[in-house]
Amino acid sequence: MKITYREAIRQAIRDALIRDQRVFLMGEDVGAYGGCFAVSKGLLEEFGPDRIRDTPLSESAFVGAGIGAAMNGMRPIVEIMTVNFSLLALDQIVNNAATILHMSGGQFNIPLVIRMTTGAGRQLAAQHSHSLEGWYAHIPGIKVLAPATLEDARGMLWTALEDPDPVLIFEHGTLYNMQGEIAADAVPVEISKAAVRRAGTDVSLITYGGTLGKTMLAAEHLAASGVEAEVVDLRTLRPLDTTTILDSVMRTHRAVIIDEGWRSGSISAEISARIMEGAFYELDLPVERICSAEVPIPYAKQLEDAALPQAATIVATVTRMMGGHG
Amino acid sequence: MADFLMPSLGADMEVGTVLQWLVKPGDVVKRGDIVAVVDTEKATIEVEIFLAGVIQKIVVPEGEKVPVGTLLALLTTDGEAVTAVPEAKPKPAAPAPVVSPLAPPTPPLVARPTPIPAPPHRPRISPLAMRVAMDLKVDLATVQGTGPEGAITKADVERAAKAPPPPAPEPAVAAPIAGPAPTAPPKAAPIDHRAAMRKVIAAAMARSKREIPHYYLGTHIDMSNATGWLQVENLKRPVTDRLLYSVLLLKAVALAARQIPEMNGFWIDGAFKPSEAVHVGVAISLRQGGLIAPAIHDVDKKGLGEIMVSLRDLVKRVRAGVLRSSEIADATITVTSLGEQGVETVFGVIYPPQVALVGFGKIVERPWASGGMVGARPVVMASLSGDHRASDGHRGGLFVATLERLLQEPEKL
């Protein structure tokens, strides 16, 4: 079955709405408008305004409402248009959703799922393009998912809804139109393991979300010059699957982390540190990182392209590491 | 780590055969050293290297034919040429003073009065290489690092573990070119140069006529000053140092090219790229037939005597079939002189990607009017074949006029 990433998420939401009457979707423009990225198109007609709820432009309010609904036994899916706007709900997410289980002495779980877009590459300028999922990955009490494939887009939502604690799902904006084959009976996927998307022996390319495609492309290019790169898709940024990362690095002895976030204090920094802690004596070269330029993401296409990690950057970095010639 | 590639020895070369390596791994090379002998379809060329560093690995063995751009050898360049230098064993550190946990720290933390000396250089070794070296019992001091900035990697250690103890280093092969040409190249199968050369000349000239819109200009130049001056000059010189008049022509062409830069350079990718340097290609016919036009470098900056030495050396080596890569590849303007063959005029075909070719016929005595008088003068026909994409007839005319003017004052050349 050939579908888009957008369609895979829609199917996942629809599937959840059918399976469990406690599930509902809310967010800005998710109803009549069909969602800012057309993910929830048609769902209002099918499920009605009780299950598909348009909210006012108040991230703090509707995320807070989601937390309250979850505490009271519902299974809300809250959509925030972009990660940039989620900062308006930071208090609700970080101070409430992430802490209530702890603060209540284990009495109240928050089975809340928050979906939002992240990332650049669509000329939406700085306030719609940043990759802040690494910040959320810093927070104990929440899980952070980054589906990069159709299977994960289709399968992660149900797994997240079944989790008793808050889960944030980051959908990279450039992926919505990604099209591909997926099994008609695609099933929920586990969210605790990273995946090796391509096996290789010479270098581990560690990435997630919007840069997985670029990394796979770079790996193909590198293969043409005799460098076999292993591509690790993190899938979950919190908790990190350190075992899969270290296993890969122990096979290849070299690692490059590709992260669309900014380098300073990023998830790539965390991964690099874990490699040092867990596989120092396996490293044949220093760990390298390819991140976005530390600027607000520009609007102009050439500047935006230049600011982001690209397949060519990955190829060049690995080629340099391998001594310029595989 | 830098790559040494099969050079393009002229626009018409696509493949080359490595006949002989004049360096081996470990040799130190500097810019301009001759490192290999390569056979093209035209000639045997001594290939120079334009990087300084240490040869790490020969990739293409002798006798192998590879396309232009193929990696021939790897070298570490100066910036990264770091070999594992065994360090003097550091003295064991003085035992730290035993301090009671509660005692105040001694010495107190104050600003250091003296600057911290730079730490001694130590070889870079990857953690994995260190572990593997321990397992394989390899002395890291003997391992040559090929990683970033000369770092020793696992592969280096494994290589060192397998390799037999290194032989005593031999002096680097520096192949001086003066004197008899090196003997016939070893190993490689002989190439039918005649047929092959015809083929490449055919390709280059067809390309030239197909791609370059030629325009042609010619003028007669009074050579009485030049030949007269040369006669006197040559009387002052020992026989071995005497100048051929074509040296005057080469120098004049070079100076004219510097003054009219549209004639000196290359047409590449749809645009004219003028050349700062003036390397004059000299068309030299070969005994076995065919033609080659290697360059004399920086003719505009050389004295006539130096040009003569270069020309003599070049002709000798062309006939012996041994040329250097830079001479083949980088002429910026070419001179062809068919005087010996007895023609008065030559309108030549430009050698792409150059944009001009200057032709000289033989010097003949002709009636010549000057200052209202008619007399017999030695006259040569100078012609310019110009690439109309790079220049117009007006600039071409200025070039020829400049050439003429320069040849009237041979003592200044």
XYZ file of C-alpha atoms in Angstrom:
739
model
C 0.000 0.000 0.000
C 1.437 3.355 -1.051
C 0.756 6.256 1.309
C 2.286 9.479 2.546
C 3.695 10.170 5.988
C 0.754 12.560 6.484
C -1.687 9.809 5.600
C 0.105 7.353 7.882
C -0.416 9.691 10.846
C -4.038 10.279 9.890
C -4.598 6.516 9.777
C -2.947 6.178 13.160
C -5.220 8.837 14.679
C -8.291 7.356 13.043
C -7.338 3.894 14.206
C -6.929 5.169 17.767
C -10.260 7.004 17.685
C -11.985 3.802 16.583
C -10.190 1.522 19.023
C -10.671 3.527 22.167
C -13.593 5.793 22.919
C -11.462 7.710 25.436
C -9.230 9.007 22.640
C -9.867 12.486 21.224
C -7.860 14.977 19.201
C -7.588 18.652 20.023
C -5.602 21.605 18.803
C -5.671 24.732 16.677
C -7.537 24.187 13.389
C -7.574 20.392 13.683
C -11.348 20.271 13.013
C -13.018 22.338 10.310
C -9.744 23.247 8.670
C -8.401 19.705 8.723
C -5.192 20.553 10.536
C -2.441 22.985 9.647
C -0.680 20.208 7.735
C -3.915 18.499 6.625
C -3.233 15.560 8.935
C -6.724 15.525 10.462
C -8.606 16.250 7.242
C -11.977 14.475 7.195
C -11.832 13.345 10.813
C -14.294 15.964 12.048
C -16.874 14.729 9.532
C -16.288 11.145 10.608
C -16.018 11.515 14.374
C -17.818 14.768 15.182
C -16.827 17.782 17.282
C -16.701 15.855 20.595
C -13.754 13.792 19.353
C -12.110 16.340 17.036
C -11.964 19.586 18.952
C -10.817 22.954 17.651
C -9.176 25.015 20.370
C -8.511 28.724 20.880
C -5.029 30.064 20.065
C -3.745 29.365 23.533
C -1.177 26.623 23.765
C -0.940 26.871 27.524
C -4.710 26.497 27.889
C -5.310 23.548 25.594
C -2.232 21.632 26.675
C -3.364 22.228 30.263
C -6.822 20.983 29.317
C -5.218 17.891 27.829
C -3.385 17.218 31.079
C -6.620 17.584 33.027
C -8.456 15.272 30.636
C -5.716 12.657 30.895
C -5.760 12.828 34.714
C -9.477 12.209 34.575
C -9.242 9.076 32.480
C -9.322 10.330 28.894
C -6.641 9.619 26.280
C -6.097 13.012 24.622
C -3.998 13.615 21.533
C -2.989 17.277 21.597
C -1.647 18.815 18.400
C 0.631 21.861 18.579
C 1.367 23.400 15.190
C 5.105 23.731 15.607
C 7.675 23.152 18.276
C 8.288 26.880 18.359
C 4.724 27.455 19.569
C 5.025 24.696 22.144
C 7.218 27.034 24.149
C 4.013 28.836 25.116
C 2.941 25.598 26.798
C 6.317 24.869 28.339
C 5.011 25.419 31.841
C 2.229 22.894 31.300
C 4.521 20.336 29.674
C 7.597 20.641 31.886
C 6.153 21.775 35.223
C 2.913 19.823 35.111
C 2.745 16.919 32.656
C 6.286 15.774 33.373
C 6.135 16.120 37.154
C 2.634 15.228 38.364
C 3.312 11.509 38.708
C 6.290 12.317 40.897
C 4.612 15.163 42.784
C 1.563 13.062 43.519
C 3.617 10.270 44.973
C 2.697 8.004 42.079
C -1.041 8.567 42.363
C -1.677 10.293 39.038
C -0.384 9.182 35.663
C -0.789 11.579 32.736
C -1.534 9.413 29.661
C -1.248 12.398 27.341
C 0.138 12.420 23.800
C 1.312 15.711 22.305
C 2.099 15.807 18.581
C 3.923 18.689 16.980
C 5.954 19.512 13.896
C 9.603 20.348 14.110
C 12.477 21.203 11.829
C 13.319 23.334 8.837
C 13.592 22.928 5.103
C 10.330 24.438 3.944
C 11.194 28.147 3.928
C 9.022 28.913 6.901
C 11.622 31.126 8.536
C 12.927 31.135 12.066
C 9.720 31.049 14.098
C 8.434 27.894 12.389
C 11.614 26.005 11.698
C 13.551 25.210 14.789
C 14.449 21.793 16.110
C 13.920 21.976 19.836
C 13.102 18.324 20.508
C 16.533 18.020 22.088
C 15.348 20.389 24.833
C 12.406 18.164 25.632
C 14.725 15.166 25.649
C 16.363 16.848 28.637
C 13.239 16.538 30.779
C 12.658 13.510 33.017
C 9.033 12.417 33.130
C 8.236 12.613 29.446
C 9.085 10.463 26.454
C 10.207 12.027 23.188
C 9.611 10.238 19.895
C 10.782 11.189 16.407
C 9.209 8.980 13.734
C 11.319 9.138 10.570
C 9.665 6.372 8.577
C 6.135 5.594 7.441
C 5.991 2.556 9.726
C 6.925 4.658 12.724
C 4.506 7.428 11.737
C 1.774 4.815 11.480
C 2.774 2.755 14.479
C 4.132 5.036 17.202
C 0.904 6.816 18.097
C -0.934 3.821 19.493
C 2.078 2.748 21.497
C 2.306 6.280 22.847
C -1.376 6.323 23.800
C -0.935 3.080 25.689
C 1.898 4.587 27.697
C 0.640 5.773 31.083
C 2.902 8.820 30.995
C 3.193 11.885 28.732
C 4.676 11.255 25.301
C 5.757 13.950 22.849
C 5.832 13.014 19.163
C 7.915 15.230 16.875
C 6.942 15.066 13.212
C 9.506 16.685 10.938
C 7.767 19.113 8.598
C 9.563 17.942 5.479
C 8.344 14.392 5.963
C 4.575 14.918 5.501
C 4.782 14.513 1.743
C 7.179 11.576 1.907
C 5.530 8.701 0.110
C 6.263 5.029 0.211
C 5.054 1.503 0.555
C 3.691 0.330 3.861
C 1.992 -2.898 4.773
C -1.791 -2.570 4.771
C -1.843 -4.165 8.200
C 0.957 -2.055 9.652
C 0.884 -2.429 13.402
C 1.914 -0.437 16.434
C 5.652 -0.359 16.948
C 7.675 -0.402 20.085
C 9.153 2.931 21.071
C 12.017 1.874 23.286
C 14.534 0.802 20.649
C 16.636 2.596 18.079
C 16.803 0.946 14.667
C 19.742 0.152 12.425
C 18.377 1.309 9.068
C 21.446 0.307 7.126
C 24.175 -2.068 8.193
C 27.781 -1.070 7.674
C 31.266 -1.674 8.964
C 33.228 1.564 8.572
C 31.394 4.332 10.394
C 28.191 4.772 12.411
C 25.964 7.603 11.229
C 23.613 8.338 14.108
C 20.550 10.421 13.378
C 16.760 10.684 13.677
C 13.695 12.277 12.151
C 14.162 14.745 9.322
C 17.833 13.981 8.706
C 17.428 10.209 8.351
C 16.670 10.501 4.626
C 19.704 12.702 3.996
C 21.844 10.329 6.005
C 20.639 7.288 4.061
C 21.373 9.124 0.829
C 24.853 10.014 2.064
C 25.426 6.382 3.040
C 24.561 5.265 -0.485
C 27.016 7.791 -1.911
C 29.697 6.660 0.488
C 29.096 3.039 -0.472
C 29.880 3.974 -4.063
C 33.346 5.034 -2.917
C 33.796 1.937 -0.809
C 32.851 3.267 2.619
C 30.169 1.174 4.296
C 28.302 3.389 6.709
C 25.918 2.021 9.306
C 22.888 4.236 9.826
C 21.287 4.267 13.257
C 17.836 5.867 13.515
C 17.363 6.866 17.148
C 13.532 6.930 16.871
C 13.251 7.818 20.548
C 15.246 10.734 21.940
C 14.168 10.103 25.509
C 14.930 7.605 26.808
C 17.890 7.138 24.467
C 18.628 3.583 23.405
C 22.278 3.737 24.386
C 22.777 0.019 23.837
C 22.028 0.162 20.117
C 24.271 3.216 19.699
C 27.198 1.649 21.513
C 26.779 -1.697 19.757
C 27.015 0.070 16.429
C 30.061 2.118 17.395
C 31.769 -1.024 18.668
C 31.291 -2.537 15.212
C 32.496 0.457 13.230
C 34.844 2.264 15.654
C 33.847 5.637 14.174
C 30.808 7.785 14.734
C 29.206 10.836 13.181
C 26.053 12.275 14.721
C 23.734 14.131 12.375
C 21.294 16.389 14.194
C 19.258 19.261 12.826
C 19.347 20.890 16.236
C 22.054 23.379 17.154
C 25.300 21.867 18.297
C 25.700 23.585 21.661
C 23.987 21.637 24.377
C 22.222 19.433 21.877
C 21.053 15.835 21.808
C 24.118 15.186 19.634
C 26.282 16.380 22.513
C 24.533 13.898 24.791
C 25.038 11.046 22.338
C 28.685 11.953 21.884
C 29.164 11.957 25.640
C 27.531 8.548 25.970
C 29.846 7.151 23.295
C 32.816 8.495 25.274
C 31.512 6.955 28.458
C 30.629 3.617 26.943
C 32.944 3.010 24.015
C 36.036 5.177 24.423
C 38.446 2.311 23.889
C 36.583 1.303 20.743
C 37.035 4.666 19.040
C 39.529 4.928 16.228
C 38.717 8.573 15.508
C 37.130 11.398 17.473
C 33.334 11.459 17.323
C 32.136 14.097 14.860
C 28.880 16.026 14.765
C 27.001 17.582 11.880
C 24.440 20.045 13.202
C 22.614 23.135 12.021
C 24.491 26.413 11.916
C 23.929 28.252 15.189
C 21.690 30.891 13.710
C 17.937 31.384 13.617
C 16.989 29.299 10.585
C 16.909 31.717 7.618
C 14.003 32.156 5.235
C 15.982 32.412 1.989
C 16.279 28.992 0.434
C 20.014 29.062 -0.219
C 20.686 30.281 3.295
C 18.316 27.737 4.792
C 19.992 24.934 2.845
C 23.378 26.204 3.936
C 22.326 26.309 7.588
C 21.096 22.706 7.694
C 22.960 19.417 7.641
C 22.938 18.097 4.082
C 23.847 14.776 2.505
C 26.880 16.384 0.870
C 28.123 17.612 4.266
C 27.813 14.109 5.630
C 29.678 12.596 2.681
C 32.424 15.201 2.941
C 32.830 14.743 6.680
C 33.012 10.974 6.483
C 35.351 11.111 3.500
C 37.668 13.406 5.445
C 37.530 11.089 8.437
C 38.377 8.108 6.297
C 41.475 9.884 5.064
C 40.108 11.531 1.970
C 39.647 8.414 -0.088
C 37.852 5.636 1.638
C 46.642 12.988 3.523
C 46.767 14.263 -0.041
C 46.162 12.569 -3.347
C 48.593 12.494 -6.227
C 46.590 11.990 -9.389
C 47.402 11.035 -12.949
C 47.894 14.489 -14.438
C 46.382 15.699 -17.656
C 49.440 16.291 -19.783
C 47.749 18.362 -22.410
C 44.227 18.728 -23.642
C 44.545 15.652 -25.785
C 45.491 13.173 -23.082
C 42.941 10.799 -21.645
C 45.001 7.930 -20.308
C 48.564 7.406 -19.232
C 50.773 4.445 -18.437
C 52.914 4.573 -15.332
C 56.242 3.370 -16.674
C 58.320 3.924 -13.632
C 58.106 5.231 -10.115
C 61.060 7.339 -9.041
C 59.868 7.479 -5.445
C 58.788 4.924 -2.936
C 56.775 5.084 0.265
C 58.607 7.079 2.890
C 60.378 9.336 0.406
C 60.239 13.016 1.094
C 59.185 15.057 -1.925
C 59.010 18.757 -2.543
C 57.241 20.840 -5.101
C 58.645 20.249 -8.563
C 60.318 16.904 -7.854
C 60.005 14.333 -10.576
C 58.242 11.365 -9.055
C 57.222 9.154 -11.954
C 57.646 8.499 -15.635
C 54.386 8.322 -17.521
C 53.828 7.331 -21.100
C 51.093 9.152 -22.931
C 50.288 8.454 -26.511
C 52.566 11.285 -27.476
C 55.633 10.963 -25.387
C 57.315 9.710 -22.289
C 56.795 12.343 -19.635
C 58.555 12.861 -16.359
C 55.788 13.782 -14.002
C 56.438 16.362 -11.324
C 54.611 16.657 -8.078
C 53.257 19.965 -6.836
C 52.865 19.076 -3.199
C 55.495 18.797 -0.587
C 55.272 15.894 1.778
C 56.036 12.266 2.355
C 54.947 9.542 -0.028
C 52.769 7.128 1.916
C 51.571 4.671 -0.632
C 51.915 3.920 -4.315
C 48.459 3.042 -5.570
C 49.015 2.390 -9.269
C 51.844 -0.032 -9.977
C 54.351 0.347 -12.793
C 53.071 -0.795 -16.136
C 49.458 0.029 -15.456
C 47.448 2.266 -17.764
C 44.913 4.498 -16.039
C 42.705 7.448 -16.973
C 43.598 11.038 -16.173
C 42.544 11.866 -12.625
C 43.188 8.386 -11.255
C 44.759 8.269 -7.808
C 48.403 7.320 -8.350
C 49.819 7.747 -4.880
C 49.038 9.093 -1.442
C 51.174 11.441 0.516
C 51.024 13.251 3.782
C 51.638 16.907 3.226
C 53.919 19.003 5.392
C 51.216 20.185 7.721
C 50.322 16.679 8.689
C 53.567 14.831 8.189
C 53.875 13.528 11.663
C 55.682 10.361 12.316
C 55.671 8.734 15.631
C 58.834 10.127 17.086
C 59.892 8.146 20.065
C 59.938 10.454 22.998
C 62.528 10.648 25.602
C 61.135 8.788 28.570
C 59.730 11.300 30.979
C 61.266 11.245 34.361
C 59.013 9.719 36.935
C 57.072 12.459 38.591
C 58.150 13.373 42.034
C 55.859 11.753 44.546
C 53.075 14.069 45.516
C 53.398 15.398 48.996
C 51.142 13.576 51.360
C 48.642 16.003 52.666
C 46.309 15.375 55.462
C 42.738 15.667 54.271
C 42.071 18.535 56.585
C 45.253 20.455 56.035
C 44.960 23.536 53.857
C 46.066 22.833 50.294
C 49.729 23.462 49.668
C 50.887 25.300 47.731
C 48.074 27.823 47.840
C 46.330 28.467 44.549
C 47.798 31.676 43.211
C 48.329 33.005 39.736
C 51.256 31.253 38.140
C 54.198 33.587 37.960
C 55.642 31.944 34.841
C 53.857 31.022 31.649
C 53.075 27.356 31.276
C 55.511 25.802 28.854
C 53.942 24.225 25.766
C 53.509 20.508 26.292
C 55.984 18.396 24.346
C 54.671 17.053 21.066
C 53.247 13.582 21.443
C 51.983 11.338 18.737
C 48.249 11.098 18.326
C 46.985 7.601 18.922
C 43.362 6.575 18.837
C 42.086 4.748 21.910
C 41.298 1.730 19.753
C 44.772 1.748 18.221
C 46.260 1.838 21.692
C 44.219 -1.149 22.768
C 44.989 -3.108 19.605
C 48.697 -2.267 19.911
C 48.642 -3.738 23.385
C 46.915 -6.897 22.144
C 49.250 -7.319 19.168
C 52.321 -6.243 21.153
C 53.208 -3.538 18.647
C 55.555 -0.775 19.726
C 53.621 2.357 18.875
C 56.819 4.314 18.437
C 57.483 2.340 15.275
C 54.044 2.907 13.766
C 53.464 5.486 11.086
C 50.107 7.215 11.577
C 47.868 7.870 8.608
C 44.855 9.257 10.442
C 43.899 12.903 10.886
C 46.988 14.987 11.647
C 49.086 11.857 11.551
C 47.108 10.056 14.224
C 47.799 6.372 14.596
C 44.659 4.362 13.927
C 43.838 0.697 14.327
C 44.639 0.049 10.673
C 48.114 1.541 11.134
C 48.807 -0.715 14.083
C 47.591 -3.796 12.247
C 49.692 -2.895 9.251
C 52.722 -2.451 11.454
C 52.048 -5.784 13.124
C 52.042 -7.544 9.781
C 54.899 -5.690 8.137
C 58.452 -7.022 8.380
C 60.906 -4.772 10.208
C 61.458 -1.677 8.086
C 64.567 -1.661 5.866
C 67.191 0.992 6.360
C 65.965 4.127 4.679
C 67.550 4.822 1.300
C 68.117 8.306 0.050
C 65.209 9.618 -1.946
C 65.579 9.153 -5.653
C 66.181 12.534 -7.126
C 66.304 12.053 -10.855
C 68.204 14.940 -12.334
C 67.138 15.525 -15.856
C 70.272 17.046 -17.314
C 72.633 14.735 -19.086
C 71.693 11.676 -21.026
C 68.049 10.837 -20.881
C 67.077 7.934 -18.652
C 67.245 4.630 -20.365
C 64.272 3.005 -21.940
C 61.389 2.635 -19.544
C 61.074 -0.751 -17.911
C 58.280 -3.275 -17.860
C 55.539 -1.548 -19.798
C 54.695 -2.867 -23.190
C 55.953 -0.679 -26.008
C 53.429 1.702 -27.464
C 53.187 2.425 -31.165
C 53.903 6.115 -30.713
C 53.634 7.010 -34.335
C 50.108 5.828 -34.882
C 49.015 6.886 -31.435
C 50.503 10.332 -31.831
C 48.807 10.836 -35.174
C 45.589 9.946 -33.444
C 45.953 12.417 -30.623
C 47.139 15.207 -32.895
C 44.138 14.460 -35.058
C 41.825 14.701 -32.073
C 43.333 17.921 -30.738
C 43.460 19.653 -34.068
C 39.962 18.554 -35.027
C 38.768 19.904 -31.715
C 40.606 23.139 -32.308
C 39.126 23.663 -35.754
C 35.703 22.581 -34.563
C 35.561 24.711 -31.440
C 37.871 27.652 -31.969
C 36.819 30.404 -34.363
C 40.261 31.304 -35.653
C 41.196 34.635 -37.094
C 44.524 35.164 -38.798
C 46.783 38.198 -38.996
C 50.205 38.522 -40.521
C 52.860 41.099 -41.021
C 56.343 41.293 -42.433
C 58.924 42.256 -39.880
C 62.222 43.809 -40.741
C 64.815 41.688 -38.965
C 67.903 43.666 -39.890
C 68.306 45.109 -36.402
C 67.743 41.730 -34.828
C 70.061 39.725 -37.040
C 72.667 42.471 -36.967
C 72.615 42.682 -33.194
C 72.679 38.906 -32.890
C 75.731 38.625 -35.087
C 77.665 41.046 -32.911
C 76.347 39.479 -29.715
C 77.283 35.973 -30.809
C 80.823 37.045 -31.589
C 81.155 37.985 -27.916
C 79.949 34.589 -26.773
C 81.803 31.302 -26.651
C 80.577 28.990 -29.374
C 78.628 26.867 -26.925
C 76.675 29.853 -25.632
C 75.689 31.358 -28.945
C 72.097 32.254 -29.498
C 69.756 31.164 -32.231
C 67.646 33.942 -33.619
C 64.518 31.998 -32.621
C 65.426 32.859 -29.011
C 64.797 36.502 -29.887
C 61.471 35.525 -31.379
C 60.445 33.560 -28.262
C 61.382 36.392 -25.930
C 59.603 38.954 -28.098
C 56.477 36.798 -28.196
C 56.553 36.419 -24.419
C 56.914 40.150 -23.818
C 54.183 40.924 -26.327
C 51.931 38.374 -24.636
C 52.481 40.087 -21.340
C 51.495 43.414 -22.842
C 48.448 42.042 -24.660
C 47.142 39.519 -22.105
C 44.213 38.409 -24.284
C 46.673 36.216 -26.176
C 48.067 34.485 -23.122
C 45.926 31.955 -21.307
C 43.168 29.444 -21.773
C 39.592 29.215 -22.942
C 37.964 26.984 -20.335
C 34.293 26.384 -19.625
C 33.096 29.114 -21.889
C 35.337 31.845 -20.560
C 38.804 33.194 -21.110
C 41.181 32.635 -18.225
C 44.227 34.831 -18.707
C 47.505 33.532 -17.333
C 49.798 35.558 -15.108
C 52.783 33.542 -16.183
C 53.973 33.380 -19.750
C 54.963 29.839 -20.643
C 55.756 29.690 -24.310
C 55.078 26.396 -26.031
C 57.578 25.579 -28.720
C 56.353 23.362 -31.520
C 59.070 20.801 -32.110
C 58.819 18.198 -34.808
C 59.964 14.716 -33.977
C 62.282 12.627 -36.047
C 59.862 9.773 -36.253
C 57.137 12.173 -37.326
C 54.596 14.028 -35.312
C 54.829 17.151 -33.290
C 54.939 18.184 -29.701
C 54.850 21.630 -28.151
C 56.315 21.637 -24.643
C 56.655 24.896 -22.789
C 59.616 26.936 -21.722
C 58.536 28.447 -18.443
C 58.462 32.154 -17.665
C 60.071 33.174 -20.913
C 59.193 36.804 -20.250
C 61.359 36.774 -17.136
C 64.306 34.876 -18.555
C 67.382 36.293 -20.180
C 68.191 35.306 -23.747
C 70.985 33.031 -22.596
C 68.652 31.220 -20.222
C 66.056 30.802 -22.935
C 68.705 29.361 -25.210
C 69.737 26.839 -22.568
C 66.107 25.890 -22.005
C 65.439 25.560 -25.705
C 68.481 23.408 -26.331
C 67.631 21.197 -23.377
C 64.014 20.945 -24.450
C 64.789 19.974 -28.043
C 67.240 17.365 -26.857
C 64.756 15.874 -24.463
C 61.884 15.984 -26.917
C 63.962 14.035 -29.379
C 64.923 11.596 -26.617
C 61.273 11.341 -25.746
C 61.516 12.450 -22.138
C 59.574 15.482 -21.049
C 58.345 16.840 -17.769
C 54.669 16.996 -17.033
C 54.616 20.720 -16.379
C 56.231 21.413 -19.731
C 53.571 19.459 -21.545
C 50.569 20.698 -19.714
C 50.988 24.364 -19.124
C 52.042 26.296 -22.217
C 50.024 29.509 -22.269
C 50.791 30.486 -25.884
C 52.565 28.521 -28.601
C 55.143 29.504 -31.196
C 55.621 27.513 -34.360
C 58.501 28.252 -36.613
C 58.638 26.630 -40.015
C 61.633 28.595 -41.236
C 63.777 25.502 -41.595
C 61.284 23.969 -43.960
C 61.596 26.928 -46.259
C 58.128 28.378 -46.151
C 57.649 32.076 -45.737
C 54.300 32.024 -44.045
C 52.578 29.773 -41.561
C 49.063 30.253 -40.235
C 48.885 27.682 -37.500
C 46.153 25.856 -35.678
C 45.703 26.858 -32.035
C 46.417 24.140 -29.504
C 43.383 24.060 -27.239
C 42.664 25.306 -24.648
C 45.204 28.015 -25.539
C 43.878 31.025 -27.385
C 46.715 32.076 -29.649
C 49.477 30.687 -31.772
C 52.300 32.702 -33.300
C 53.907 31.523 -36.523
C 57.230 32.507 -38.058
C 58.410 31.683 -41.558
C 61.976 31.744 -42.757
C 63.979 34.953 -42.895
C 64.305 35.986 -46.500
C 66.003 38.958 -48.061
C 63.482 41.277 -49.656
C 63.401 44.768 -51.076
C 62.239 46.952 -48.193
C 61.321 50.612 -48.249
C 62.325 52.579 -45.161
C 62.797 56.326 -44.698
C 62.114 56.895 -48.381
C 64.830 54.488 -49.423
C 64.601 51.036 -50.846
C 67.099 48.471 -49.704
C 67.531 44.765 -49.231
C 66.589 43.669 -45.742
C 66.141 40.347 -43.964
C 62.421 39.984 -43.437
C 60.346 37.457 -41.591
C 56.625 36.906 -41.872
C 55.058 36.797 -38.383
C 51.516 35.537 -38.119
C 48.997 35.304 -35.349
C 46.228 32.731 -35.166
C 43.829 34.102 -32.585
C 40.816 32.659 -30.829
C 38.038 35.041 -31.730
C 36.142 34.113 -28.595
C 38.948 35.465 -26.428
C 40.051 38.432 -28.493
C 39.269 40.516 -31.547
C 41.391 41.367 -34.548
C 42.096 44.772 -33.106
C 43.877 43.362 -30.052
C 45.490 40.752 -32.259
C 46.790 43.537 -34.480
C 48.222 45.327 -31.461
C 49.914 42.099 -30.441
C 51.577 41.714 -33.834
C 52.557 45.380 -33.852
C 54.057 45.003 -30.382
C 55.975 41.980 -31.556
C 57.353 43.968 -34.457
C 58.335 46.872 -32.242
C 60.086 44.619 -29.745
C 62.102 42.973 -32.473
C 63.422 46.355 -33.599
C 65.285 46.722 -30.318
C 66.884 43.327 -29.805
C 69.346 44.660 -27.247
C 66.439 45.305 -24.903
C 65.028 41.805 -25.142
